[in-house]
mmCIF file of C-alpha atoms in Angstrom:
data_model
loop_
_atom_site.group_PDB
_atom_site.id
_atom_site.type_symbol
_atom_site.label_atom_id
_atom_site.label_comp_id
_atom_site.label_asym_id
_atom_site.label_seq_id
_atom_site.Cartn_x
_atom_site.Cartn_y
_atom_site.Cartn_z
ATOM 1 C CA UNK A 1172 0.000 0.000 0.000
ATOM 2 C CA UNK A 1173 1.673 3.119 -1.207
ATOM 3 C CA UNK A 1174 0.153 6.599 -0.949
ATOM 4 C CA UNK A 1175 1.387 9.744 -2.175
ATOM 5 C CA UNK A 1176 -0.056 12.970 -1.695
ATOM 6 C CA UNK A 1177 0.010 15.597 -4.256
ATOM 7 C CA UNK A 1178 2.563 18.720 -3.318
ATOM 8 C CA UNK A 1179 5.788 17.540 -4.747
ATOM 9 C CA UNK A 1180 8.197 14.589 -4.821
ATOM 10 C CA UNK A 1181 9.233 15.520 -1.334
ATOM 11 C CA UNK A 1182 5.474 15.456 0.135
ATOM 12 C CA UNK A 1183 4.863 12.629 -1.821
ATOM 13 C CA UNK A 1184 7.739 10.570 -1.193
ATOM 14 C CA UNK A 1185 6.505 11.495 2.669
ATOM 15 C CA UNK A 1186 3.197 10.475 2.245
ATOM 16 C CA UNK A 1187 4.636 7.192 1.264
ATOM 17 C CA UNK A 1188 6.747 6.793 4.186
ATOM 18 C CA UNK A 1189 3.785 7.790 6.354
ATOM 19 C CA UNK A 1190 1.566 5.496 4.628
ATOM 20 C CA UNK A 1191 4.059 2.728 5.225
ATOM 21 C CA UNK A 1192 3.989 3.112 8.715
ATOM 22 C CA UNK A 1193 0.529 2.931 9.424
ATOM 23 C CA UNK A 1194 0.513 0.228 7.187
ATOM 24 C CA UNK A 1195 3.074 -1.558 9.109
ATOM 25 C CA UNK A 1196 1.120 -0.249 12.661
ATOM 26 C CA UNK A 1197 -2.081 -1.995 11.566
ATOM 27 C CA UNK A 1198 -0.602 -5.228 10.891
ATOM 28 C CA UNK A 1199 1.088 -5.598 13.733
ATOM 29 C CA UNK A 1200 -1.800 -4.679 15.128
ATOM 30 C CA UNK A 1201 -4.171 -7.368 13.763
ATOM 31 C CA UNK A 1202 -1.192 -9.915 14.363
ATOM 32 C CA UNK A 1203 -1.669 -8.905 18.207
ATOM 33 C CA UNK A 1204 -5.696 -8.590 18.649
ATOM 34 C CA UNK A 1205 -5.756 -11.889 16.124
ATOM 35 C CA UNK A 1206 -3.573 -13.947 18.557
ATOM 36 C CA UNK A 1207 -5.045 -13.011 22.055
ATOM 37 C CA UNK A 1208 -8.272 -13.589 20.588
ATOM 38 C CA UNK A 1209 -7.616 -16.854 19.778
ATOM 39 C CA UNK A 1210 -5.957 -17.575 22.867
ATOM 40 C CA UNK A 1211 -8.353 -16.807 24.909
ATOM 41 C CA UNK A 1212 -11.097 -18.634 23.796
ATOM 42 C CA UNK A 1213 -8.527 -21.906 23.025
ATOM 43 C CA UNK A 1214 -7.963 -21.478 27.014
ATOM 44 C CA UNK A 1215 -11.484 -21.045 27.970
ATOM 45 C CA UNK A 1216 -12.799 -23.860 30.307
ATOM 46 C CA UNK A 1217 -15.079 -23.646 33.653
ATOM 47 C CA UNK A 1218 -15.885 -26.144 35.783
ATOM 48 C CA UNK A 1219 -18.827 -25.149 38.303
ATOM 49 C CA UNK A 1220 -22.188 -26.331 40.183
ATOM 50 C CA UNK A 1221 -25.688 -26.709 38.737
ATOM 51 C CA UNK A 1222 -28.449 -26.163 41.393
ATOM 52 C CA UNK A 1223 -31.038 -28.148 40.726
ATOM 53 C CA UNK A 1224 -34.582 -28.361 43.391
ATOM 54 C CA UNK A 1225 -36.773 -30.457 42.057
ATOM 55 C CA UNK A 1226 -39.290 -29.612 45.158
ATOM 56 C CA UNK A 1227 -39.315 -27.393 47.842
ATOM 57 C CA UNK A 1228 -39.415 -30.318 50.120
ATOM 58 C CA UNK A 1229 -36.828 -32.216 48.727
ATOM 59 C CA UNK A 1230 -33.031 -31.011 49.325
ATOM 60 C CA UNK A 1231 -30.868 -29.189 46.466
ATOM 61 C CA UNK A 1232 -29.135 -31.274 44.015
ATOM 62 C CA UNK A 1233 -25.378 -29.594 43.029
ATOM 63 C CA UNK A 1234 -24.711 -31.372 39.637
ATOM 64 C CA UNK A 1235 -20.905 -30.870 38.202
ATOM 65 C CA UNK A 1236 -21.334 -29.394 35.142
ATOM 66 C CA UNK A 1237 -18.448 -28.402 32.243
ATOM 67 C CA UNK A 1238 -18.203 -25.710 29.514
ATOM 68 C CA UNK A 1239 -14.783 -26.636 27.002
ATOM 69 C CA UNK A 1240 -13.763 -24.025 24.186
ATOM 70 C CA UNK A 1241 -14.031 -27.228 21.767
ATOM 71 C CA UNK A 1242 -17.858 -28.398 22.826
ATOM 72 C CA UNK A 1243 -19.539 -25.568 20.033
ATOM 73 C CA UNK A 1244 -18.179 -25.935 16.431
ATOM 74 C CA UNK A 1245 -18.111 -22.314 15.999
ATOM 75 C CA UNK A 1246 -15.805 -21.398 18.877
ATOM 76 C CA UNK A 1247 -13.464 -24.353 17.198
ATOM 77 C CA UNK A 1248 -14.016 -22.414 13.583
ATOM 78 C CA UNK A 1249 -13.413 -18.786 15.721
ATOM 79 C CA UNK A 1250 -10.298 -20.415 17.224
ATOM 80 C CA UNK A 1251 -9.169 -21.321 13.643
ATOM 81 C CA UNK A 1252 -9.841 -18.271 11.475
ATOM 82 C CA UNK A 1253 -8.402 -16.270 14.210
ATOM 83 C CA UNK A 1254 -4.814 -18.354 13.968
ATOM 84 C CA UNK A 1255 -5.001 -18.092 10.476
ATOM 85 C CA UNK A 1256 -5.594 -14.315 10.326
ATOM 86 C CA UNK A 1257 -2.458 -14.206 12.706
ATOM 87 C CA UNK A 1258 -0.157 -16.421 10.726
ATOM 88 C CA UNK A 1259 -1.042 -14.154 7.878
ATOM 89 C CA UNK A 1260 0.156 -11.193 9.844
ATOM 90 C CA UNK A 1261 3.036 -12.036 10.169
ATOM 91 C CA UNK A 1262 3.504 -13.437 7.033
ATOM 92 C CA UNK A 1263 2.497 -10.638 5.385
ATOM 93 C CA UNK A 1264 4.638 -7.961 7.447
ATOM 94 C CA UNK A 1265 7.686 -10.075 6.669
ATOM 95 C CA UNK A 1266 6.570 -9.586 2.841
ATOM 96 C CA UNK A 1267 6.537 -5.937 3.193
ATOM 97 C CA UNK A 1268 9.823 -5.631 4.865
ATOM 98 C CA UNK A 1269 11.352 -7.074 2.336
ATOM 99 C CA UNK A 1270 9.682 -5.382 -0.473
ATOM 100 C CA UNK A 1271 10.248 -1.945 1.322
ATOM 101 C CA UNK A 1272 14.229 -2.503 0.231
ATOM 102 C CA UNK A 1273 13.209 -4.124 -3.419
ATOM 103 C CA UNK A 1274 10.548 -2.717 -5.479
ATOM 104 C CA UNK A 1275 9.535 -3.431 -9.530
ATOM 105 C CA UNK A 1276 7.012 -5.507 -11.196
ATOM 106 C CA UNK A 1277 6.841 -8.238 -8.782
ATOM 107 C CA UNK A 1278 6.727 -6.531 -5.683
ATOM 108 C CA UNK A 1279 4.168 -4.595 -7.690
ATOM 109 C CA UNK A 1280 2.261 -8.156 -8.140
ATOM 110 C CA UNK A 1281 2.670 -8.714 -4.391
ATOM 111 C CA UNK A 1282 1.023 -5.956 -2.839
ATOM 112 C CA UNK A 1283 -1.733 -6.650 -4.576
ATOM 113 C CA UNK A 1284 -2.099 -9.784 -3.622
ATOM 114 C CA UNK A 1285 -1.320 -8.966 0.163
ATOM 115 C CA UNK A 1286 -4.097 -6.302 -0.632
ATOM 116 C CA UNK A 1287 -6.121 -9.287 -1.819
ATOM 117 C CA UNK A 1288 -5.629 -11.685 1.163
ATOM 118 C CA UNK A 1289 -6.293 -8.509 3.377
ATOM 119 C CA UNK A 1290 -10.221 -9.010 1.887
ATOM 120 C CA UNK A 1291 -10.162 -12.595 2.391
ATOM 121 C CA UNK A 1292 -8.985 -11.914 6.308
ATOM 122 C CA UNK A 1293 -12.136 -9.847 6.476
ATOM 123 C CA UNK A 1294 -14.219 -12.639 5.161
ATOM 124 C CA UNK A 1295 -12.694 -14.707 7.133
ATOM 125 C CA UNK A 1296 -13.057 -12.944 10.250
ATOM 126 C CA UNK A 1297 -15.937 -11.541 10.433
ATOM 127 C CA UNK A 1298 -17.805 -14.763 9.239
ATOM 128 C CA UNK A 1299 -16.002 -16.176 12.261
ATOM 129 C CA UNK A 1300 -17.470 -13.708 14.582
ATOM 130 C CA UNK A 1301 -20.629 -13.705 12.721
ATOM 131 C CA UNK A 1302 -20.768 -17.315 14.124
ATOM 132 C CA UNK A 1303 -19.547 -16.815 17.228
ATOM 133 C CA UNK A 1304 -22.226 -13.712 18.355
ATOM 134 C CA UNK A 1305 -24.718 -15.957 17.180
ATOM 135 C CA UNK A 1306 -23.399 -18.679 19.563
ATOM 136 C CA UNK A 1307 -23.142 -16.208 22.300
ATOM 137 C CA UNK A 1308 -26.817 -14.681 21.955
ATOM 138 C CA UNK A 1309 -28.086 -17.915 22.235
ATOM 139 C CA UNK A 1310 -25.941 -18.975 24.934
ATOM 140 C CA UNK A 1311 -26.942 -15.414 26.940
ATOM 141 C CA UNK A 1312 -30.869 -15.193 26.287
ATOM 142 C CA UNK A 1313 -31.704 -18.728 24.731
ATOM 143 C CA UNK A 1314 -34.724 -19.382 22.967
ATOM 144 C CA UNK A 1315 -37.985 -19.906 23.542
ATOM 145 C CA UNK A 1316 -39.331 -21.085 20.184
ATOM 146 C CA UNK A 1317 -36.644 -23.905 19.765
ATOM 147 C CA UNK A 1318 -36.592 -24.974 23.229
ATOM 148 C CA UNK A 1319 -32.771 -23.936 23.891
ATOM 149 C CA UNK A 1320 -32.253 -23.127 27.269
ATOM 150 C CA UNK A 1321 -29.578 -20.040 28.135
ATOM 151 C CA UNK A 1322 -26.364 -21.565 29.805
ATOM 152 C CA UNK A 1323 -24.508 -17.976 30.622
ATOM 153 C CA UNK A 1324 -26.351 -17.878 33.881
ATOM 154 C CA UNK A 1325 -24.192 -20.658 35.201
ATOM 155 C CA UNK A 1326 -21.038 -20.728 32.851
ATOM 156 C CA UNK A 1327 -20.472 -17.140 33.526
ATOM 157 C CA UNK A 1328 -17.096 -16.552 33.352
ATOM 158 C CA UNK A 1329 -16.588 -18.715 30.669
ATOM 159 C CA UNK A 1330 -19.251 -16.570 28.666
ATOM 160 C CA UNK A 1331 -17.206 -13.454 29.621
ATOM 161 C CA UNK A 1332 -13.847 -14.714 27.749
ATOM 162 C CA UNK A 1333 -16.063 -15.544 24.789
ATOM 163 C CA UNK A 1334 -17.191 -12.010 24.589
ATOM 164 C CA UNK A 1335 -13.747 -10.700 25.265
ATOM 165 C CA UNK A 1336 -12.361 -12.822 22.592
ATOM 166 C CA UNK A 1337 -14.862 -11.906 20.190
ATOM 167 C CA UNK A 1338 -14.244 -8.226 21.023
ATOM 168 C CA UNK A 1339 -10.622 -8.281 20.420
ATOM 169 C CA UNK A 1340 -11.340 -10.461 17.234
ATOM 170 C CA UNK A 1341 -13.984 -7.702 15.839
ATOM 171 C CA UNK A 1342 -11.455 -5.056 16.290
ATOM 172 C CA UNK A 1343 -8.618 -6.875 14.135
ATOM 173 C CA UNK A 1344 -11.093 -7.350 11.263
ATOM 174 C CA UNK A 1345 -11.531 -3.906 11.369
ATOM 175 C CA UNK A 1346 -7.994 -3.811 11.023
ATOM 176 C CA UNK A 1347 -7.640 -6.008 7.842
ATOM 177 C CA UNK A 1348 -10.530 -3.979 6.514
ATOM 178 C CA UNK A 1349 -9.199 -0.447 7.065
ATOM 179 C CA UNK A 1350 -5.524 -2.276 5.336
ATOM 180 C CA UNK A 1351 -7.622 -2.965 2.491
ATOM 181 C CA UNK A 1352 -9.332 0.415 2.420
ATOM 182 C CA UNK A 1353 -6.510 1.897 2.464
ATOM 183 C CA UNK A 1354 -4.672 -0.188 0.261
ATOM 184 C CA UNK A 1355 -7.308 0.957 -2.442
ATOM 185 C CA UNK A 1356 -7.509 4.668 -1.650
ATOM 186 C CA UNK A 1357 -3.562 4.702 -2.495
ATOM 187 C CA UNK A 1358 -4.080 2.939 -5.259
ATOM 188 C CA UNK A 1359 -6.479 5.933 -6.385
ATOM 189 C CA UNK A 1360 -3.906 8.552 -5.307
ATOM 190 C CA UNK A 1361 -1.049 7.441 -7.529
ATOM 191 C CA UNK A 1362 0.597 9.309 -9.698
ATOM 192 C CA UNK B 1362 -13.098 -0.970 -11.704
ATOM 193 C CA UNK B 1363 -11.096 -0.398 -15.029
ATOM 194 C CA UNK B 1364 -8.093 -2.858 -16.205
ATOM 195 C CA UNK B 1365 -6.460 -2.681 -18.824
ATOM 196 C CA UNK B 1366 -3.934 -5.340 -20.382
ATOM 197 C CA UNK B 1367 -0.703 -4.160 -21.929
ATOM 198 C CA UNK B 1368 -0.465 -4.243 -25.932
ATOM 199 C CA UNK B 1369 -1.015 -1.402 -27.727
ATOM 200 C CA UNK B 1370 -3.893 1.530 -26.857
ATOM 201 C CA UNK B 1371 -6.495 -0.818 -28.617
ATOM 202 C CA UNK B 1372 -5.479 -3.773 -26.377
ATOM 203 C CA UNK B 1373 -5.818 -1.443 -23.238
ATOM 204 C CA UNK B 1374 -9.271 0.174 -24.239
ATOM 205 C CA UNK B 1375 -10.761 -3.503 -25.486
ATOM 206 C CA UNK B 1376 -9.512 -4.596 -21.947
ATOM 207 C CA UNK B 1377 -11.319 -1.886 -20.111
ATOM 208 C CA UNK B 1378 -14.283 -2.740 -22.054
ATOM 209 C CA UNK B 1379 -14.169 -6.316 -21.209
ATOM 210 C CA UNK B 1380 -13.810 -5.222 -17.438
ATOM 211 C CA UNK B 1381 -16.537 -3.130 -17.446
ATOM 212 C CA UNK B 1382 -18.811 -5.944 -18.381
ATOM 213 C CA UNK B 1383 -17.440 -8.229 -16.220
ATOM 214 C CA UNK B 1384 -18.361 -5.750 -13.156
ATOM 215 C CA UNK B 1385 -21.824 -5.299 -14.143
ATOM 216 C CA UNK B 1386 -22.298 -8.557 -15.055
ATOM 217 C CA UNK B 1387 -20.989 -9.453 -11.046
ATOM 218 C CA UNK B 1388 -22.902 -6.826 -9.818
ATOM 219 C CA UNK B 1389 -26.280 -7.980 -11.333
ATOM 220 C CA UNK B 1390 -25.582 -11.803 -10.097
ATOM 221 C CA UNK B 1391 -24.769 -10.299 -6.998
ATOM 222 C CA UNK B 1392 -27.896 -7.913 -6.611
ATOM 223 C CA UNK B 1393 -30.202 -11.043 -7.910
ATOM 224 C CA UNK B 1394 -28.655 -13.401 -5.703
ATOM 225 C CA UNK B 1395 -28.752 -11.559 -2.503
ATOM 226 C CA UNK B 1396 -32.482 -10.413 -3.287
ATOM 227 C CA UNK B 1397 -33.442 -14.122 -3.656
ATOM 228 C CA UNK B 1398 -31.822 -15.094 -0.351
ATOM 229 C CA UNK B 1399 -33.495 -12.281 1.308
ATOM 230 C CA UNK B 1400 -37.111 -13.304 -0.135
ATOM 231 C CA UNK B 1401 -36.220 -17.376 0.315
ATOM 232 C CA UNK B 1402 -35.607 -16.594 4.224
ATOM 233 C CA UNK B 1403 -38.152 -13.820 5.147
ATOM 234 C CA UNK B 1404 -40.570 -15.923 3.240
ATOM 235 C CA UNK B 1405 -40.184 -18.995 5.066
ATOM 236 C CA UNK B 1406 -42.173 -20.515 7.636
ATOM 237 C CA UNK B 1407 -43.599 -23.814 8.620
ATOM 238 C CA UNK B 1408 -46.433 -25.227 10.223
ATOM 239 C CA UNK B 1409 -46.328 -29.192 11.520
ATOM 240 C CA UNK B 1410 -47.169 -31.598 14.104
ATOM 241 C CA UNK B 1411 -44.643 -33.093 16.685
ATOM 242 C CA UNK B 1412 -45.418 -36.900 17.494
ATOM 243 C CA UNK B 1413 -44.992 -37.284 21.322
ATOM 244 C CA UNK B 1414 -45.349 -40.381 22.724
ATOM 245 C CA UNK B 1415 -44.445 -40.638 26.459
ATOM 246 C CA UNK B 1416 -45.234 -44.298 27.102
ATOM 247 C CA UNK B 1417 -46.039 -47.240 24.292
ATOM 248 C CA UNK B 1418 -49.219 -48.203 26.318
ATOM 249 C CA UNK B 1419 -50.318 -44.789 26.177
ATOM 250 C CA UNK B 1420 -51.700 -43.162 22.973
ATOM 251 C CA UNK B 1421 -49.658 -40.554 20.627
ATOM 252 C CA UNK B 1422 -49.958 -36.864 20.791
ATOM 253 C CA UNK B 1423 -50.041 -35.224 18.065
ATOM 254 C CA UNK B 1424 -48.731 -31.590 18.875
ATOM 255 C CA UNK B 1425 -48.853 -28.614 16.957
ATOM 256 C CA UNK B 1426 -45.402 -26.832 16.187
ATOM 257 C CA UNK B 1427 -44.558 -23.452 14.289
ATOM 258 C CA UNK B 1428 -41.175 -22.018 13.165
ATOM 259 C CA UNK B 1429 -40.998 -18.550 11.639
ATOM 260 C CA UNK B 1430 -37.508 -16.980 9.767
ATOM 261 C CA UNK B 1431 -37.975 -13.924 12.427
ATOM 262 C CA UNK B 1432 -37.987 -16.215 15.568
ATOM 263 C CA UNK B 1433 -34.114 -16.191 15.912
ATOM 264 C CA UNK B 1434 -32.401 -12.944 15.714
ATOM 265 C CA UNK B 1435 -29.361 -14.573 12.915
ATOM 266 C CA UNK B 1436 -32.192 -14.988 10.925
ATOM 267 C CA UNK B 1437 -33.235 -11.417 10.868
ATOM 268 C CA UNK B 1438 -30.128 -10.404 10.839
ATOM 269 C CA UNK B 1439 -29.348 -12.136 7.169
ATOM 270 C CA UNK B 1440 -32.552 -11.338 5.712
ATOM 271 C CA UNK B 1441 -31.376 -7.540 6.651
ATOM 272 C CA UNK B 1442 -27.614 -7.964 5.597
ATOM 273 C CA UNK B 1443 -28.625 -9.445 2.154
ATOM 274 C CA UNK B 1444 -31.480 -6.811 1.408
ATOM 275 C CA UNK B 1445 -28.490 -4.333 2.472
ATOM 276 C CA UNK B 1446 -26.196 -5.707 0.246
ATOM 277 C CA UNK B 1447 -28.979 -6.306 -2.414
ATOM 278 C CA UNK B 1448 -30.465 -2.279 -2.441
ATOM 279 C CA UNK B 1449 -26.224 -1.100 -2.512
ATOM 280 C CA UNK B 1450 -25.700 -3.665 -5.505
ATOM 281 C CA UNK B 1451 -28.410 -1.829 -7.567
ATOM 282 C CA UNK B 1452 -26.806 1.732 -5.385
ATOM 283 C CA UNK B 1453 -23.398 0.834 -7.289
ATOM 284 C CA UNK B 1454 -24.893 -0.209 -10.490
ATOM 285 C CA UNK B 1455 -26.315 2.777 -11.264
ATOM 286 C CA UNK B 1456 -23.694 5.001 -10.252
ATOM 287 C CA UNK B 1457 -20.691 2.822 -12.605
ATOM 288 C CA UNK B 1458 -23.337 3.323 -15.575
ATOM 289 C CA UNK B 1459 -23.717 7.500 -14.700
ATOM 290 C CA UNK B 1460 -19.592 7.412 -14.568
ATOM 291 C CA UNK B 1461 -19.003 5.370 -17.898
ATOM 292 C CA UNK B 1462 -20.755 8.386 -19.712
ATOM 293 C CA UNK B 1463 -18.119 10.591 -17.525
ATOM 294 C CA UNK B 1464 -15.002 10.638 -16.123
ATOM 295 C CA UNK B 1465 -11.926 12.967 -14.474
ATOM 296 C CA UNK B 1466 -11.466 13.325 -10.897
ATOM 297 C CA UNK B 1467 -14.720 12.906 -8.952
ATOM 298 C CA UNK B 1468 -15.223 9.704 -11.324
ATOM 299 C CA UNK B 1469 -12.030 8.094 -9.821
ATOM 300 C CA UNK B 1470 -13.470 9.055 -6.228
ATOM 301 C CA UNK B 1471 -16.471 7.508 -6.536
ATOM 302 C CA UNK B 1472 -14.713 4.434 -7.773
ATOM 303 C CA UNK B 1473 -12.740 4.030 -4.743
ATOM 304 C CA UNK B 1474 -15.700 4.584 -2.851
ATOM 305 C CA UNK B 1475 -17.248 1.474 -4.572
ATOM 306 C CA UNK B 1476 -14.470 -0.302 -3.833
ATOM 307 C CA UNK B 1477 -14.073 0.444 -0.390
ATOM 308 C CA UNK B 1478 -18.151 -0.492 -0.174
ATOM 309 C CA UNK B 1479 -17.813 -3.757 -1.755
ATOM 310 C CA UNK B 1480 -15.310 -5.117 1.087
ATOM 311 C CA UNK B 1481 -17.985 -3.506 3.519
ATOM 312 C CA UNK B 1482 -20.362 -6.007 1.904
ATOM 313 C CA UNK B 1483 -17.533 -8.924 2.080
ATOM 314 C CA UNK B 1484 -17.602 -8.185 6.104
ATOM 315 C CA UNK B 1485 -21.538 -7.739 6.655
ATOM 316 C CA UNK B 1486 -22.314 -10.771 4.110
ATOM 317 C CA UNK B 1487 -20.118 -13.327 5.710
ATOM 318 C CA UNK B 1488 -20.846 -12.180 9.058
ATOM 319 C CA UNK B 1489 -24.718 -13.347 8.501
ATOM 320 C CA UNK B 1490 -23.667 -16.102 6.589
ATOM 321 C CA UNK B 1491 -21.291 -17.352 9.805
ATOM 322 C CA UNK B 1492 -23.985 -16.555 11.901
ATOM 323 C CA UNK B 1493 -26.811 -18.117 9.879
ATOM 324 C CA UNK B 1494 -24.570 -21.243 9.382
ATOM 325 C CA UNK B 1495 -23.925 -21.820 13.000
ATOM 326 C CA UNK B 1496 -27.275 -21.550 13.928
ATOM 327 C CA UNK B 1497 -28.151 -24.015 10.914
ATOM 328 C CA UNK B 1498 -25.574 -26.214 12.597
ATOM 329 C CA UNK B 1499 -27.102 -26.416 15.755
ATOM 330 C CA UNK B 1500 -30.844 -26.985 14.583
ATOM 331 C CA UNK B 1501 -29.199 -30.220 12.206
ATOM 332 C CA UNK B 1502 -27.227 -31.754 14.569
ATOM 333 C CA UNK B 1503 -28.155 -29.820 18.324
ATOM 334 C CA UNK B 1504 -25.196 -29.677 21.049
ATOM 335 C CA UNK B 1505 -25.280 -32.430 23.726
ATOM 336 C CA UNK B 1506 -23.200 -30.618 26.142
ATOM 337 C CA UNK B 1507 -25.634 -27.470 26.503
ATOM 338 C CA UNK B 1508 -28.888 -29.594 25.988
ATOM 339 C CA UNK B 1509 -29.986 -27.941 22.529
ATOM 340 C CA UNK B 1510 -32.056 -30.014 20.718
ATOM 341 C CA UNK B 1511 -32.070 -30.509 17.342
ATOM 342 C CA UNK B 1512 -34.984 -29.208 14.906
ATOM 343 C CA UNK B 1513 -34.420 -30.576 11.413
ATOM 344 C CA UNK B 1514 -35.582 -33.445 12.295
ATOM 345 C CA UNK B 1515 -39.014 -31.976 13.029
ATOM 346 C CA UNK B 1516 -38.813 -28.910 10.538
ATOM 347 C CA UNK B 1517 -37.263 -30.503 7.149
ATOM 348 C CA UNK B 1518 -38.618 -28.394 4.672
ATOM 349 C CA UNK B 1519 -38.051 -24.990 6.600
ATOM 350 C CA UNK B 1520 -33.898 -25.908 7.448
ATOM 351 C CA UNK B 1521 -34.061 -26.897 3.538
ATOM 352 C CA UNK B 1522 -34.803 -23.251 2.649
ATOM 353 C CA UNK B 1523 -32.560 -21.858 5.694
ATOM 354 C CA UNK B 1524 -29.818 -24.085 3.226
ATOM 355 C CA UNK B 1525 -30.865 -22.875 -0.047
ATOM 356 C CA UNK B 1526 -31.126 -19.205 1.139
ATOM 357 C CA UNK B 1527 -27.760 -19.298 2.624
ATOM 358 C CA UNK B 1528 -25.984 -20.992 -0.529
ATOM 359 C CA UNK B 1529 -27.318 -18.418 -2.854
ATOM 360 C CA UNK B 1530 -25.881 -15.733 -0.280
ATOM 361 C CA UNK B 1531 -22.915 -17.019 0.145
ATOM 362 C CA UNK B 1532 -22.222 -17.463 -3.669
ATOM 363 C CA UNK B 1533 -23.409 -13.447 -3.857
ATOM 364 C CA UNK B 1534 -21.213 -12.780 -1.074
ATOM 365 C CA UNK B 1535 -18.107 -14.516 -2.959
ATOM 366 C CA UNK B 1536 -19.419 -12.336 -5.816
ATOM 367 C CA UNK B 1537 -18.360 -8.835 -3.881
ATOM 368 C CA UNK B 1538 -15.087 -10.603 -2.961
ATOM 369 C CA UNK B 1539 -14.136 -11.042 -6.497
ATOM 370 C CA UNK B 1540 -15.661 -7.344 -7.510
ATOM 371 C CA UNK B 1541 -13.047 -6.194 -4.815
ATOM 372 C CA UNK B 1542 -9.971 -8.631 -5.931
ATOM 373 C CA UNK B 1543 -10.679 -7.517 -10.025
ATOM 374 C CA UNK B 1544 -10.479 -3.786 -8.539
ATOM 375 C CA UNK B 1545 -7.590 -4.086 -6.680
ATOM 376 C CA UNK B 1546 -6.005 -6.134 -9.747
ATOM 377 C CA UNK B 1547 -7.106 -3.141 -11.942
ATOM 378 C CA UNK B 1548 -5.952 -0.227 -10.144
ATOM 379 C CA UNK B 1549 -2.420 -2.252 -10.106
ATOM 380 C CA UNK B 1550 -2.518 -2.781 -13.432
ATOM 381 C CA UNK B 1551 -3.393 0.643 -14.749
ATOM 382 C CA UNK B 1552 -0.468 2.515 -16.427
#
């Protein structure tokens, strides 16, 4: 992603430099907000009690119940996109690093297609988290109509690491989208 | 959108051309396909009767059962993200027809702008398509460990449009991804 702004070689040549280190700031970004994400909900686990009173005359039963990262398909797919999206990170920053010193028709041909894979991140992602609100909504409120009970009310700290997971993951496909964004406004500035 | 291949000025313009028509030809697949998916789900609904039978000496019940599109809230939320996607599609078509006739400065803004709005429909498409798909997921198969039941079983023809709404989306979804990729191919290709 190179921008240049009109003014001059020197302001342009600037505007490049600028551009590069945002560029460079948001990836490292995503890298970051990608990888907690993903470790947090990989390490998300709680053990805890189930209260259950059958009667008012009978005593309380305290049932051992168990909520694992890997027991909903969409936390394992949330887990997975979010590893990727990382792995592409860095893969990508290492990319531009190296291009920064070359230049020419190829590195030409790979920034747009780290442009490209920026777009599939945000497909990626944000299908991902698509999923995993969905998951969580149901988990929180439940529903009626289907007969699916809410489970946050007793797995409530594991619910909170979902939602901080999924926070941190919505912010770093924000990140691949405003790469891409910006990726195509430069495009539209140069010279 | 514009590309144009090297080889000569004729080469270039007969390239734009063919680009051009390749947008709107993406464009219109992806406004048709997204308005389906939207009608397909809003429009769907099922009415049926859920065989209970609590002991074999004891005779069946026969109970009534209803599902709707707007009883959970992924559903409502991909019948809103496709009409979304479906009214910019027609937004966009209209405007790259007005700028063909056109051109200069404000023309290359608004092209950006398209851009930049296409990867916004990447993100909002494939988030309800994640979300749609896991709660398809969980009505097919249910989840053991939080006691969700499935549904399928009881409302077949109503998960069969749930799957027929969500392939065309996803298809018109992969439709803006490769109206973004051709753009960003494009704008590195233009001299």
């Amino acid at each position: 992603m190179e921008t240049g702004r009109p003014g001059g070689k020197a302001g342009e040549v600037k505007g490049i430099r600028r551009a590069g280190i945002w560029e460079l700031a948001l990836r490292v970004a995503a890298l970051g907000l990608t990888l907690v994400a993903a470790v947090v909900l990989r390490t998300d686990d709680q053990n805890t009690t189930f209260v259950l009173q059958v009667s008012p005359v009978l005593p309380r039963l305290n049932i051992p119940v168990t909520a694992k990262w890997h027991y909903l398909s969409s936390f394992l797919y949330f887990v997975v996109a979010n590893a990727v999206a990382c792995a592409y990170a860095a893969l990508s920053l290492l990319l531009l690093l190296i291009l920064r010193r070359g230049g020419g028709k190829a590195a030409d041909m790979v920034t747009a297609l780290i442009t490209i894979s920026d777009v599939m991140m945000v497909a990626l992602l944000f299908s991902s988290c698509g999923a995993t609100t969905a998951v969580g909504i149901l988990g929180r409120e439940g529903n009626s109509h289907v007969k699916w009970g809410k489970v946050c009310n007793v797995f409530g700290r594991f619910c909170h690491r979902v939602s901080i997971a999924l926070s941190l993951s919505f912010i770093g496909s924000f990140g691949f989208f405003l790469l891409a964004a910006l990726a195509v406004v430069g495009l539209h500035r140069r010279p």
